[in-house]
Coordinates of C-alpha atoms in Angstrom, one line a residue:
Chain C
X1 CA -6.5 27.2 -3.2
X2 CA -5.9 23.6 -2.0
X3 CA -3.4 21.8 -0.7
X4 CA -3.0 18.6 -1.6
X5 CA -1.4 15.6 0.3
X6 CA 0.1 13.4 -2.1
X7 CA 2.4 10.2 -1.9
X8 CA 5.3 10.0 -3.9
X9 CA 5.5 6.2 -4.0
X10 CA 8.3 4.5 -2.9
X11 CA 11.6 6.0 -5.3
X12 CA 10.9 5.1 -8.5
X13 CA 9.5 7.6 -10.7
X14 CA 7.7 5.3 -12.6
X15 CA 5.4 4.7 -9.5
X16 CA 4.2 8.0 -9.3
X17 CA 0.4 8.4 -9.5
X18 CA -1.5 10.0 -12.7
X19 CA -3.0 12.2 -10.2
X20 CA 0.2 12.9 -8.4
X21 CA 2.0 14.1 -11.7
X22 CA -0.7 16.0 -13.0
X23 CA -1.0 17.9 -9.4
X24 CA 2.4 18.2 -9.8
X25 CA 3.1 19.9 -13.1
X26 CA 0.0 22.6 -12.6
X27 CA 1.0 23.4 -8.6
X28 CA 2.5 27.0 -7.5
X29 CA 3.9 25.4 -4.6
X30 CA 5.7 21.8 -3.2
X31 CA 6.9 21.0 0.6
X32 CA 8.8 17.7 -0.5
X33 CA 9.9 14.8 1.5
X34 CA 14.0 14.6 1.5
X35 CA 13.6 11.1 0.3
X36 CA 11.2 12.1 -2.5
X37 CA 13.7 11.4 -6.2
X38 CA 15.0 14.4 -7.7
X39 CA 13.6 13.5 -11.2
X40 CA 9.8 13.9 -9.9
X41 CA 10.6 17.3 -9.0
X42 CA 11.6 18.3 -11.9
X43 CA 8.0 17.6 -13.3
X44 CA 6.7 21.0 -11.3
X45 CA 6.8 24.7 -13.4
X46 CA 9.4 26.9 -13.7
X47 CA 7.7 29.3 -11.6
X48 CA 7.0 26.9 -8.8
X49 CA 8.3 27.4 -5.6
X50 CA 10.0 24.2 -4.1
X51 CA 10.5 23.5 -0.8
X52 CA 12.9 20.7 0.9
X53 CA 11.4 19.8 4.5
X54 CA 14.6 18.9 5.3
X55 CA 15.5 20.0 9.0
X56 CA 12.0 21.0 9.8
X57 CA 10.1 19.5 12.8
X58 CA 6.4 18.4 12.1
X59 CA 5.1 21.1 13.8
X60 CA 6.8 23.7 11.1
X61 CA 5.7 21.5 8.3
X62 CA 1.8 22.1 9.7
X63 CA 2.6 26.1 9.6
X64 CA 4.0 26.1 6.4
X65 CA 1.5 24.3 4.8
X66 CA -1.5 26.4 6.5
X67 CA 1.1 29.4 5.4
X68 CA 1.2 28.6 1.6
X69 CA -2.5 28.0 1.6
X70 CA -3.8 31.2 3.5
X71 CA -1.9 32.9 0.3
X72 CA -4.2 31.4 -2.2
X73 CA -1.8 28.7 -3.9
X74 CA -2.3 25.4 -4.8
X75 CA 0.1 23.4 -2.7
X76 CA 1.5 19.7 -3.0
X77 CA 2.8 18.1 0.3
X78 CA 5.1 15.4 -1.7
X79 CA 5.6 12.4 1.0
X80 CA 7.5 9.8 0.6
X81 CA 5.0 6.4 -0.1
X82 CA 1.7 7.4 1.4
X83 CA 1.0 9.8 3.2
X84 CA -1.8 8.1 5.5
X85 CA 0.6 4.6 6.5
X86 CA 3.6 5.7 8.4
X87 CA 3.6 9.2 6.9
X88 CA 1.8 11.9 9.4
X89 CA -0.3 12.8 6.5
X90 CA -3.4 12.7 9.5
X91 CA -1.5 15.6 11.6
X92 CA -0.7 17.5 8.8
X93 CA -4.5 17.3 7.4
X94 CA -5.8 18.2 11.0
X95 CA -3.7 21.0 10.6
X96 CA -4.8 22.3 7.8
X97 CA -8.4 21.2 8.2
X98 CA -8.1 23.6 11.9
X99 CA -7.1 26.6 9.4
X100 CA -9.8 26.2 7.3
X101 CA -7.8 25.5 4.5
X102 CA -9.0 22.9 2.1
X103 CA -7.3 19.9 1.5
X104 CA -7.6 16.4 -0.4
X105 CA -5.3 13.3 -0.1
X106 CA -3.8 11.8 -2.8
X107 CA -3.0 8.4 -1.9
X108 CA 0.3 6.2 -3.3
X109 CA 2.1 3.3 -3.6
X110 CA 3.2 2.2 -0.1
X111 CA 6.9 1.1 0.3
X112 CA 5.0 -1.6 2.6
X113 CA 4.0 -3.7 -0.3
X114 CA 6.5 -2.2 -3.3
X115 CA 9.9 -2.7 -1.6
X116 CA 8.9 -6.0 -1.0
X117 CA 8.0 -6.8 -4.8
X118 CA 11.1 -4.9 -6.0
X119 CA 13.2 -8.2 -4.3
X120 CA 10.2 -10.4 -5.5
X121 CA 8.9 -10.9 -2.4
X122 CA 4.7 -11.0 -2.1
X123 CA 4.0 -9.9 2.0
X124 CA 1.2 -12.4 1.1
X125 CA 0.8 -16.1 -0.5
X126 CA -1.7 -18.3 -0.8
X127 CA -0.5 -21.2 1.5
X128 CA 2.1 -19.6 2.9
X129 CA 0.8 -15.8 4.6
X130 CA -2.2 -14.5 4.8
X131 CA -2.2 -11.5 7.4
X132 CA 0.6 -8.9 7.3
X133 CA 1.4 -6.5 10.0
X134 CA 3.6 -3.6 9.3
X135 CA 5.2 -1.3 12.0
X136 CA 8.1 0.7 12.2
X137 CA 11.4 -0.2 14.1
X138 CA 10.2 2.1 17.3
X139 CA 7.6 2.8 19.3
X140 CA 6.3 6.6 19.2
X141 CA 7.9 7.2 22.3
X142 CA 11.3 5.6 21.4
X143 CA 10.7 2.7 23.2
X144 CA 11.2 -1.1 21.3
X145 CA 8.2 -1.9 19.3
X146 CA 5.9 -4.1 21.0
X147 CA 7.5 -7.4 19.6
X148 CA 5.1 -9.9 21.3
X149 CA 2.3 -8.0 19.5
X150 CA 4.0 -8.3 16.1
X151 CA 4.7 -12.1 16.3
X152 CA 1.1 -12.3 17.8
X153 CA -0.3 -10.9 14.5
X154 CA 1.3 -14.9 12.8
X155 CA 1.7 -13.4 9.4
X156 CA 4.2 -11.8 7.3
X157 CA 6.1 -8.8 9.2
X158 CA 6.9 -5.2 7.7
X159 CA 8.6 -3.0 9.4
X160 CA 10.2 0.4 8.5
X161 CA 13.3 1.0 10.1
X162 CA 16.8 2.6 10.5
X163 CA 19.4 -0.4 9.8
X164 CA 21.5 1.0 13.1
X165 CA 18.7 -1.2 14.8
X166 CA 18.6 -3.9 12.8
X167 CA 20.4 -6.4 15.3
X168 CA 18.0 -5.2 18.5
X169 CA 15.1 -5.9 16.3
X170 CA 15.9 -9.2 15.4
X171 CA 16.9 -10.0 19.0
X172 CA 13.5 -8.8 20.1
X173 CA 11.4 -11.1 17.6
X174 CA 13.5 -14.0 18.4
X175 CA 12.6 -13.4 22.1
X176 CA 9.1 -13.2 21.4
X177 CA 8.8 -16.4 19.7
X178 CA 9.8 -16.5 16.4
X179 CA 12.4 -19.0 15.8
X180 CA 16.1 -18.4 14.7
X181 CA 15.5 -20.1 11.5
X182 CA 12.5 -18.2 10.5
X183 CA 13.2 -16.1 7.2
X184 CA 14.3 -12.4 6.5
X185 CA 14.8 -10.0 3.9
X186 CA 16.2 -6.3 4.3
X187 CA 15.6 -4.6 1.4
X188 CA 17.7 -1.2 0.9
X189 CA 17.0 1.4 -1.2
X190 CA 14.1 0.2 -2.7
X191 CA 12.5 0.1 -6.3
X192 CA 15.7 2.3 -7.2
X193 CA 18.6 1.2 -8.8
X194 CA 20.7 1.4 -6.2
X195 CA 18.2 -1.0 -4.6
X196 CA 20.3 -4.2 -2.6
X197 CA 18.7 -6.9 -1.1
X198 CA 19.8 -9.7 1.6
X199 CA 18.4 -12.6 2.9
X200 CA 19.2 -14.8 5.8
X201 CA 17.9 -16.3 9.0
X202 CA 16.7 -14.3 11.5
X203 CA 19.6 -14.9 13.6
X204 CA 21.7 -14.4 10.5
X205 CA 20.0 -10.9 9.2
X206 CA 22.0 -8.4 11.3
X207 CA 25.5 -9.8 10.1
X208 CA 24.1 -10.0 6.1
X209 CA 22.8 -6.6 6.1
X210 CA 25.8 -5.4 7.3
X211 CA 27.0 -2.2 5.1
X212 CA 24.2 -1.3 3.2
X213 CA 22.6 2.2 3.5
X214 CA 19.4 3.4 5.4
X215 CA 16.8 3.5 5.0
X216 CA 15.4 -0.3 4.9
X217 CA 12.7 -2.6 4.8
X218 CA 13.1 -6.0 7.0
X219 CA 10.4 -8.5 5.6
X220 CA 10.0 -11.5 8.5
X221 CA 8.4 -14.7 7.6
X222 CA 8.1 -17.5 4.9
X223 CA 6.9 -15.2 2.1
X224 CA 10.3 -14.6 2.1
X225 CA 11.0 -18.1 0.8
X226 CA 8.9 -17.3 -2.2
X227 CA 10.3 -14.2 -3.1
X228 CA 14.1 -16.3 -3.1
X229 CA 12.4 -19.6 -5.1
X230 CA 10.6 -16.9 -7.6
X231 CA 14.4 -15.4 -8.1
X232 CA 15.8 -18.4 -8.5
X233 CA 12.9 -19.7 -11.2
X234 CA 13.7 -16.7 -13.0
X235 CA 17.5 -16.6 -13.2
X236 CA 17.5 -20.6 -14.2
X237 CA 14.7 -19.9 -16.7
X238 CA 17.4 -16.9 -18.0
X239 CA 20.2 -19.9 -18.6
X240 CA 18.0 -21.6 -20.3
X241 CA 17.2 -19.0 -22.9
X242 CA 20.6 -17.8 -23.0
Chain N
X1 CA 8.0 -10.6 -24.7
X2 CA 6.9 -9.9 -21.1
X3 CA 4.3 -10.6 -18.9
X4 CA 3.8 -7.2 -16.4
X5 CA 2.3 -8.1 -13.4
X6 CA 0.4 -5.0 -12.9
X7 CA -1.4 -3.0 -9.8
X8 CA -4.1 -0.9 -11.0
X9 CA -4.9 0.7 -7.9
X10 CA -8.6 0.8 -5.6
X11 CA -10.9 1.8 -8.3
X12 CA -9.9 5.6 -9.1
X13 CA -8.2 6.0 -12.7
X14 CA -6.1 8.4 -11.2
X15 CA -4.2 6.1 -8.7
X16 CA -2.8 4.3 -11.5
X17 CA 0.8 4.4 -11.8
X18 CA 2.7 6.4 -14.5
X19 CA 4.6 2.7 -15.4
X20 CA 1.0 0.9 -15.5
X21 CA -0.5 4.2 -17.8
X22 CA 2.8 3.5 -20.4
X23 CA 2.6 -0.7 -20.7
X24 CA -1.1 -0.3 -21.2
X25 CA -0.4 2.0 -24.2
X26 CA 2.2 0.0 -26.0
X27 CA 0.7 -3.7 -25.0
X28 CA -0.2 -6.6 -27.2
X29 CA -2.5 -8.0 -24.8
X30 CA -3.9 -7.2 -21.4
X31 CA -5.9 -9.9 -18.6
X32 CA -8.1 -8.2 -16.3
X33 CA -9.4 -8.2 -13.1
X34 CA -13.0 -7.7 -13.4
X35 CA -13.1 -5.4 -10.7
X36 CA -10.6 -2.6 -12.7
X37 CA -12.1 0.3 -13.9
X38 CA -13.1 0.2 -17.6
X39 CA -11.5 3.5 -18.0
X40 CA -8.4 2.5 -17.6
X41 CA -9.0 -0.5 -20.2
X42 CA -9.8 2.2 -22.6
X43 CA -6.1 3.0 -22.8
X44 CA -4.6 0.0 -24.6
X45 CA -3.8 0.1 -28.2
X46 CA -7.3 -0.2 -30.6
X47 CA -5.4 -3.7 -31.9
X48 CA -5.1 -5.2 -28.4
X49 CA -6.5 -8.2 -27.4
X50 CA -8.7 -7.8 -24.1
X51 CA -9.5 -10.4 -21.8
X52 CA -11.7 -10.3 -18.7
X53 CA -10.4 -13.0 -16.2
X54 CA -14.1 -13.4 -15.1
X55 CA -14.9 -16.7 -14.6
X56 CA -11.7 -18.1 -14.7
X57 CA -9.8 -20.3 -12.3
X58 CA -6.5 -18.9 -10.4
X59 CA -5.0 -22.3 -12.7
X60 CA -6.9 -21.2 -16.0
X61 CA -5.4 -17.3 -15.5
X62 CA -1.9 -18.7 -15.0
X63 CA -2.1 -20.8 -18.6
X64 CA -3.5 -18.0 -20.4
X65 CA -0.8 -15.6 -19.1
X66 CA 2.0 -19.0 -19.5
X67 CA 0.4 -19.2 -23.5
X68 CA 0.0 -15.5 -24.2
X69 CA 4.2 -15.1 -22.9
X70 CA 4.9 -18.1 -25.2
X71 CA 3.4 -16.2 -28.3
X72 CA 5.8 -13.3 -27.5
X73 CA 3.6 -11.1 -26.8
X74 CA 4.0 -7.7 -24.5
X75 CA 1.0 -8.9 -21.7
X76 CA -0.1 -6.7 -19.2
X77 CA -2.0 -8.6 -16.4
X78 CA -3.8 -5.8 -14.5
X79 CA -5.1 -6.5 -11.5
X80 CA -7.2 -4.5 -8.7
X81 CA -4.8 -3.0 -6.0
X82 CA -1.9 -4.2 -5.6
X83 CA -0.1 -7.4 -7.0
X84 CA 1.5 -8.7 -4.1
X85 CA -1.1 -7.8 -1.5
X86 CA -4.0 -10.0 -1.5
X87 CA -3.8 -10.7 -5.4
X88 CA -2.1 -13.9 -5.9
X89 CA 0.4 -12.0 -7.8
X90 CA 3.2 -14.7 -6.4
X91 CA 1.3 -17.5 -8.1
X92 CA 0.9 -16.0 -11.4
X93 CA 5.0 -15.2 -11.1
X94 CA 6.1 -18.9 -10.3
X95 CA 3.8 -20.3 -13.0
X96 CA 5.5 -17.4 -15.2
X97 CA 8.9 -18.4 -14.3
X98 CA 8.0 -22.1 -14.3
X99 CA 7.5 -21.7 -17.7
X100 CA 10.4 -19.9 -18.8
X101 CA 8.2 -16.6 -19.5
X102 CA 10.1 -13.2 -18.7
X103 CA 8.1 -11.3 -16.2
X104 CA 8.3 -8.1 -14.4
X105 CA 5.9 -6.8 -11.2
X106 CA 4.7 -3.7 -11.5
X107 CA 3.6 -2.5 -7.8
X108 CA 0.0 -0.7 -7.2
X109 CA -1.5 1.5 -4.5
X110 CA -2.8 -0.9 -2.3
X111 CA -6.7 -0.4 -1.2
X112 CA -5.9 -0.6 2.1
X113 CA -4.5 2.6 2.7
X114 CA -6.5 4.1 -0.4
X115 CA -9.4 3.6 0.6
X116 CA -9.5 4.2 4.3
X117 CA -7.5 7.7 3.1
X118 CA -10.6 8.3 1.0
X119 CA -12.6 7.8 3.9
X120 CA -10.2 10.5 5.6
X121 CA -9.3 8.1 7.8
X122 CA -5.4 7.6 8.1
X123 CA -4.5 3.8 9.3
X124 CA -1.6 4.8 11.2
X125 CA -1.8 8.3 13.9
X126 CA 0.7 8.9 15.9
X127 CA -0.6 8.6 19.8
X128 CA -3.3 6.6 18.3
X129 CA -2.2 3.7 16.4
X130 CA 1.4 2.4 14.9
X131 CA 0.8 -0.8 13.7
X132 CA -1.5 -2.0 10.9
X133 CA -2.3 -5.5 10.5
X134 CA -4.0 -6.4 7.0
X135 CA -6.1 -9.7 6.7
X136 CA -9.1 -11.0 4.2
X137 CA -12.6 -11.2 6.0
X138 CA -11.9 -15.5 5.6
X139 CA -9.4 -17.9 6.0
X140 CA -7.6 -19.6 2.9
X141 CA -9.6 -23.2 3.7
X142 CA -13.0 -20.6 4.4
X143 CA -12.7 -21.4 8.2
X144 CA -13.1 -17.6 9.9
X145 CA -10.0 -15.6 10.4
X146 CA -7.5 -16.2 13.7
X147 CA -9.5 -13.0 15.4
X148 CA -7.3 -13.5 18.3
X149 CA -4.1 -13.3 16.4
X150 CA -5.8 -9.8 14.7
X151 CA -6.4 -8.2 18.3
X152 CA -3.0 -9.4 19.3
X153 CA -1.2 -7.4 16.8
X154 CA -2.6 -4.1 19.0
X155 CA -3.0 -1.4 16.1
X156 CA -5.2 -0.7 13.5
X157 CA -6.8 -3.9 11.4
X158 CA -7.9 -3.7 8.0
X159 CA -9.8 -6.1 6.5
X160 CA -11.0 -7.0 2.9
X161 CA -14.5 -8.7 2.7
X162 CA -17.9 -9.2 1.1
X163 CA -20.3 -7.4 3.5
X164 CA -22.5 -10.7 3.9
X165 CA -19.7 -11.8 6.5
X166 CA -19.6 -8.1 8.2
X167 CA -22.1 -9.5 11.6
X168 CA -19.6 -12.7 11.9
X169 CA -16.4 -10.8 11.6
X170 CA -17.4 -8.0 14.1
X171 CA -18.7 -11.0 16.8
X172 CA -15.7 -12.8 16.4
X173 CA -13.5 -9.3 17.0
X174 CA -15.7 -8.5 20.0
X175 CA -14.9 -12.4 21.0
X176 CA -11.2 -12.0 20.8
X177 CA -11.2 -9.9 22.9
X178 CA -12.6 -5.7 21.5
X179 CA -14.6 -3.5 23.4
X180 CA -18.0 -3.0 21.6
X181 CA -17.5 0.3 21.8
X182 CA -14.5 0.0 19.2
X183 CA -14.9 2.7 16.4
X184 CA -15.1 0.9 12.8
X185 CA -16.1 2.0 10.1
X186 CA -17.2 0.5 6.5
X187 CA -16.3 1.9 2.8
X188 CA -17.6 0.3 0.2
X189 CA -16.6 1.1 -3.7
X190 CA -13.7 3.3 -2.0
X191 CA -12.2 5.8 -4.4
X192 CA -14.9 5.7 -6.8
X193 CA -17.7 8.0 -7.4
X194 CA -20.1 5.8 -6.0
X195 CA -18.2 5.7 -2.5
X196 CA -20.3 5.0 0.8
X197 CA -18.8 4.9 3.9
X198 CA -20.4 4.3 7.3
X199 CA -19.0 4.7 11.0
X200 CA -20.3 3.1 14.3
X201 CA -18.8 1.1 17.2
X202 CA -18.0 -3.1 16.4
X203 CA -21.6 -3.7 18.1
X204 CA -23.4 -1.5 15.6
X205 CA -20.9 -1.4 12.2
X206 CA -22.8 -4.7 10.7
X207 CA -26.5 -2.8 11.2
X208 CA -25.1 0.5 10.0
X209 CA -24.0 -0.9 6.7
X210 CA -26.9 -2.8 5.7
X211 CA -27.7 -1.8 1.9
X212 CA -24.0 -1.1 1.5
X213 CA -22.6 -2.9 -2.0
X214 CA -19.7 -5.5 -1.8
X215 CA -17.0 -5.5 -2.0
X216 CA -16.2 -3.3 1.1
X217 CA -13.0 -2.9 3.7
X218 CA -13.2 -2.7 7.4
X219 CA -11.5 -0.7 9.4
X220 CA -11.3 -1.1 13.1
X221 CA -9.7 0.7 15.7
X222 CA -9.3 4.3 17.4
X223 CA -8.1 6.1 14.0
X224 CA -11.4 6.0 13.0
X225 CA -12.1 8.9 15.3
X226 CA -9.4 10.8 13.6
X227 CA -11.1 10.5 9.8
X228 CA -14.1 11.5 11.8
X229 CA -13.0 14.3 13.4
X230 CA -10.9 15.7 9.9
X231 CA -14.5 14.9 8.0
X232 CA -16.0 17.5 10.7
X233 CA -13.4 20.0 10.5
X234 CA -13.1 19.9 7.1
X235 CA -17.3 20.7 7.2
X236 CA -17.1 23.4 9.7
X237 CA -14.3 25.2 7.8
X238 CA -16.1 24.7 4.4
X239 CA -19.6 26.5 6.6
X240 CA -17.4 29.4 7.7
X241 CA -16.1 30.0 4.4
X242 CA -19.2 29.8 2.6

């Protein structure tokens, strides 16, 4: 009997963890992530039961998961990207840890760094970024993010984020210093291929990222500019060979 | 032909990707970090040829991987981490692309969520921290790190270092502005068998890790306390049960 809180990575199967798959196809039970891809569950046994979190609060997750291990099974918690950066894997391991149910975490690939790279972006580049500082789109309390601290931090910014707030976000950075021409990507959908990817000005982002699909990624700064000359490299290099 | 840009995760053979685990298998050629675990190497095909990047120049890595892509061979470049965080992943694609030379980027789980996680210690908690800002232990032209711009951001700060610079960087947080009595806490060889961590407040973290192996990450900030307090309710449940 453990339970076992494991990231999912970002969407893509392929990004899955060794450990994560092999967890998954000997497990009696899952509590998955709604964003976690339908092809990974099918990885678990026949026999396994498979649960959605979907419309459960936090606080029900914790039960359940203390639940399924007070019964003896092995559990995974699937999250979405890791569970310890942006994912409450820390409450739900208190939790379980307060039980007296043993636990381990099973790290994976952030969406922080992955989404990014999907649109050939590197959050940091020699010359050009060398400090990242990710946050999500609202404070805890559902407050604005503390945008002077952000732009403080001078390096690439991450944030996870609901593209309803896309326009109030860039405001807010603009207002605390960063300058309208500074670059940004919104990344949607991620490492999947559905994935779509814009780039503008920050003043610009709102307007170009209009009609794609939550959840997103906004990448601020000039690493941005690498990820759109590394594009370009690669589709001129293509004519060439074609 | 392809050159795969490829994260191989913190250290632990299991954190490497499903994607990584199936180019290694069917490459031609792979160019390693010398900090990957030599487990993983034992995956490629008997016939491949296996290059240690030790000793070599970020230039002298780009040629090889520019000359091994004209050759048309399958190349895996596997490198600790993740590509695009801290591993000069973006200069290895422009020369790539400069040269004409397919490439893809294959993301990793970063060590700097991994390896706090393995520590227990989650970087982001809700009520106790919601940003992370990610640096290296030195800045690009070895002048120390912008410490104020580090406190600024407000949340968590992870930082990758050699341990010889731990005293420095702890006076220069404490300088910027941190109360001494700021939990931190050390883990060197994160993920692998050989893990050490160490916990103490920004006055006492550089004493604390003397004897400690490089290459280590710090972690600073009140989420430290939550890994602490999961580590001791994780012991206290494992005394009641045995």
């Amino acid at each position: 009997v453990t339970v076992h809180l494991v990231g999912a990575g970002p969407g893509d199967p392929g990004l899955l963890t060794v450990r994560a798959l092999e967890l998954l196809r000997s497990c009696d039970a899952v509590v998955a992530d709604t964003l976690v891809c339908p092809d990974v569950l099918r990885e678990v046994p026949d026999d396994a039961l498979v649960v959605s979190r979907a419309g459960m609060s936090q606080e029900q997750v914790n039960e359940l998961l203390v639940r399924l291990g007070r019964r003896g099974l092995d559990v995974v918690r699937l999250k979405g990207g890791d569970p310890f950066v942006f994912g409450r894997g820390g409450e739900e391991a208190l939790a379980l840890a307060a039980a007296g149910i043993p636990f381990t975490v099973v790290p994976g690939v952030s969406a922080l760094a992955a989404v990014p790279a999907a649109a050939l972006i590197p959050v940091t580049h020699r010359g050009v970024a060398h400090t990242v500082t990710l946050s999500t789109g609202r404070a805890e309390n559902g407050d604005e993010p503390d945008y002077d601290a952000l732009v403080a931090g001078g390096g690439t910014i991450v944030l996870f984020m609901g593209l309803g707030r896309l326009a109030v976000i860039a405001a807010g950075l603009m207002q605390a210093g960063l300058p309208q021409s500074t670059a940004a990507a919104v990344v949607a959908g991620g490492t999947l291929p559905e994935q779509e990817v814009v780039v503008a000005d920050l003043a610009g982002i709102a307007e170009a990222a209009e009609g794609l699909s939550s959840p997103a990624l906004l990448v601020v700064g000039d690493v941005v500019r690498v990820g759109v000359a590394l594009k370009q490299a690669t589709e001129t290099a293509f004519q060439h060979q074609g």
